[in-house]
């Protein structure tokens, strides 16, 4: 019964992760096409390069969000399947919470709910989105990679 619960969690969460990533990428493509159609950037090379750079940056952020979602799913799956105890369980919980909170933060920034601009006008959104996801993925992956000791009685 426990294996059935683990497998159903795995497939549902993977499907949700893939669907949300496809949804964000499709929103990105639609907004990119609308921006191109509204502004004639065919003659302005600097503007076109700026749009392409922002597109690459956004795809990089979306990729990091997807990898974090997979790390969160992995940690929760290990908790459900192996039922660890002690410090291993704490590390898995910290790993999944860290990944989940950063995923929520990334999605709130991408959907425009959070703006990271200072009072002087400097926008720190790109800096935070470049540094936060990949560093938290590394920490989450390392914490989620601690092996579970099995009782072989």
CSV table of C-alpha atoms in Angstrom, one decimal:
chain,number,residue,atom,x,y,z
A,1,UNK,CA,0.0,0.0,0.0
A,2,UNK,CA,2.8,2.4,0.8
A,3,UNK,CA,4.5,1.8,-2.5
A,4,UNK,CA,1.2,2.6,-4.3
A,5,UNK,CA,1.0,5.9,-2.4
A,6,UNK,CA,4.6,6.8,-3.2
A,7,UNK,CA,4.2,6.0,-6.9
A,8,UNK,CA,1.0,8.0,-7.2
A,9,UNK,CA,2.6,11.0,-5.5
A,10,UNK,CA,5.6,10.7,-7.9
A,11,UNK,CA,3.5,10.6,-11.0
A,12,UNK,CA,1.1,13.3,-9.9
A,13,UNK,CA,3.8,15.7,-8.9
A,14,UNK,CA,5.9,15.1,-12.0
A,15,UNK,CA,2.9,15.7,-14.2
A,16,UNK,CA,2.1,18.9,-12.3
A,17,UNK,CA,5.7,20.0,-12.6
A,18,UNK,CA,5.8,19.4,-16.3
A,19,UNK,CA,2.5,21.1,-16.9
A,20,UNK,CA,3.5,24.2,-14.9
A,21,UNK,CA,6.8,24.4,-16.8
A,22,UNK,CA,5.0,24.1,-20.1
A,23,UNK,CA,2.5,26.7,-19.0
A,24,UNK,CA,5.2,29.2,-18.0
A,25,UNK,CA,7.1,28.6,-21.3
A,26,UNK,CA,4.0,29.1,-23.3
A,27,UNK,CA,3.2,32.4,-21.4
A,28,UNK,CA,6.7,33.5,-22.1
A,29,UNK,CA,6.4,32.8,-25.9
A,30,UNK,CA,3.0,34.6,-26.1
A,31,UNK,CA,4.3,37.7,-24.3
A,32,UNK,CA,7.5,37.7,-26.4
A,33,UNK,CA,5.4,37.5,-29.6
A,34,UNK,CA,3.1,40.3,-28.3
A,35,UNK,CA,6.1,42.5,-27.5
A,36,UNK,CA,7.6,41.9,-31.0
A,37,UNK,CA,4.3,42.7,-32.7
A,38,UNK,CA,3.7,45.8,-30.7
A,39,UNK,CA,7.1,47.3,-31.3
A,40,UNK,CA,8.8,47.3,-34.7
A,41,UNK,CA,12.2,45.9,-33.6
A,42,UNK,CA,13.2,44.7,-37.0
A,43,UNK,CA,15.1,48.0,-37.6
A,44,UNK,CA,16.4,48.4,-34.0
A,45,UNK,CA,19.2,45.9,-33.4
A,46,UNK,CA,19.9,47.0,-29.9
A,47,UNK,CA,16.2,46.4,-28.9
A,48,UNK,CA,16.1,43.0,-30.6
A,49,UNK,CA,19.3,41.9,-28.8
A,50,UNK,CA,17.8,43.1,-25.5
A,51,UNK,CA,14.7,41.0,-26.1
A,52,UNK,CA,16.7,38.0,-27.0
A,53,UNK,CA,18.9,38.4,-23.9
A,54,UNK,CA,15.9,38.7,-21.6
A,55,UNK,CA,14.4,35.6,-23.3
A,56,UNK,CA,17.6,33.5,-22.6
A,57,UNK,CA,17.7,34.8,-19.1
A,58,UNK,CA,14.0,33.9,-18.5
A,59,UNK,CA,14.6,30.4,-19.9
A,60,UNK,CA,17.6,30.0,-17.6
A,61,UNK,CA,15.3,30.9,-14.6
A,62,UNK,CA,12.6,28.6,-15.8
A,63,UNK,CA,15.1,25.7,-16.1
A,64,UNK,CA,16.3,26.4,-12.6
A,65,UNK,CA,12.8,26.4,-11.3
A,66,UNK,CA,12.1,23.0,-13.0
A,67,UNK,CA,15.3,21.5,-11.5
A,68,UNK,CA,14.2,22.8,-8.1
A,69,UNK,CA,10.8,21.2,-8.5
A,70,UNK,CA,12.5,17.9,-9.3
A,71,UNK,CA,14.7,18.2,-6.2
A,72,UNK,CA,11.6,18.9,-4.0
A,73,UNK,CA,9.8,15.9,-5.5
A,74,UNK,CA,12.8,13.7,-4.9
A,75,UNK,CA,13.1,14.6,-1.3
A,76,UNK,CA,9.4,14.1,-0.5
A,77,UNK,CA,9.4,10.8,-2.4
A,78,UNK,CA,12.3,9.6,-0.3
A,79,UNK,CA,10.5,10.6,2.9
A,80,UNK,CA,7.4,8.7,1.8
A,81,UNK,CA,9.2,5.6,0.5
A,82,UNK,CA,12.0,5.1,3.0
A,83,UNK,CA,10.5,6.6,6.1
A,84,UNK,CA,13.8,7.9,7.4
A,85,UNK,CA,14.4,8.7,11.0
A,86,UNK,CA,16.7,11.1,12.9
A,87,UNK,CA,18.9,13.6,11.1
A,88,UNK,CA,18.3,12.1,7.7
A,89,UNK,CA,14.5,12.9,7.9
A,90,UNK,CA,15.4,16.4,9.1
A,91,UNK,CA,17.7,16.9,6.1
A,92,UNK,CA,15.1,15.6,3.7
A,93,UNK,CA,12.5,18.0,5.2
A,94,UNK,CA,14.8,20.9,5.0
A,95,UNK,CA,15.7,20.0,1.4
A,96,UNK,CA,12.1,19.9,0.3
A,97,UNK,CA,11.1,23.0,2.2
A,98,UNK,CA,14.0,25.0,0.8
A,99,UNK,CA,13.2,23.9,-2.8
A,100,UNK,CA,9.5,24.6,-2.4
A,101,UNK,CA,10.0,28.1,-0.9
A,102,UNK,CA,12.4,29.1,-3.7
A,103,UNK,CA,10.0,27.7,-6.3
A,104,UNK,CA,7.2,29.8,-4.8
A,105,UNK,CA,9.5,32.8,-4.7
A,106,UNK,CA,10.5,32.4,-8.4
A,107,UNK,CA,6.9,32.0,-9.5
A,108,UNK,CA,5.8,35.1,-7.5
A,109,UNK,CA,8.6,37.1,-9.2
A,110,UNK,CA,7.8,35.7,-12.7
A,111,UNK,CA,4.1,36.5,-12.3
A,112,UNK,CA,4.9,40.1,-11.1
A,113,UNK,CA,3.7,39.8,-7.5
A,114,UNK,CA,7.1,40.6,-6.1
A,115,UNK,CA,9.2,43.5,-7.3
A,116,UNK,CA,12.8,43.8,-6.0
A,117,UNK,CA,13.5,47.4,-6.8
A,118,UNK,CA,15.2,49.7,-4.3
A,119,UNK,CA,14.1,53.3,-3.5
A,120,UNK,CA,17.0,54.6,-5.7
A,121,UNK,CA,15.6,52.9,-8.7
A,122,UNK,CA,18.0,49.9,-9.0
A,123,UNK,CA,16.2,46.7,-9.8
A,124,UNK,CA,17.7,43.7,-8.1
A,125,UNK,CA,15.3,41.1,-9.6
A,126,UNK,CA,17.8,39.7,-12.2
A,127,UNK,CA,20.6,39.4,-9.6
A,128,UNK,CA,18.4,37.6,-7.1
A,129,UNK,CA,16.9,35.3,-9.8
A,130,UNK,CA,20.4,34.4,-11.1
A,131,UNK,CA,21.9,33.6,-7.7
A,132,UNK,CA,19.1,32.2,-5.6
A,133,UNK,CA,17.7,29.2,-7.6
A,134,UNK,CA,21.0,27.5,-8.5
A,135,UNK,CA,22.6,27.9,-5.1
A,136,UNK,CA,19.5,26.6,-3.3
A,137,UNK,CA,19.3,23.7,-5.8
A,138,UNK,CA,22.8,22.7,-4.8
A,139,UNK,CA,22.0,22.8,-1.1
A,140,UNK,CA,18.7,21.1,-1.6
A,141,UNK,CA,20.3,18.4,-3.8
A,142,UNK,CA,23.1,17.7,-1.3
A,143,UNK,CA,20.7,17.5,1.7
A,144,UNK,CA,18.4,15.2,-0.3
A,145,UNK,CA,21.3,12.9,-1.3
A,146,UNK,CA,22.0,11.7,2.2
A,147,UNK,CA,21.6,7.9,2.1
A,148,UNK,CA,19.0,6.2,4.2
A,149,UNK,CA,20.2,3.3,6.4
A,150,UNK,CA,18.2,0.2,5.9
A,151,UNK,CA,17.5,-2.3,8.6
A,152,UNK,CA,18.5,-5.7,7.3
A,153,UNK,CA,17.1,-7.8,10.1
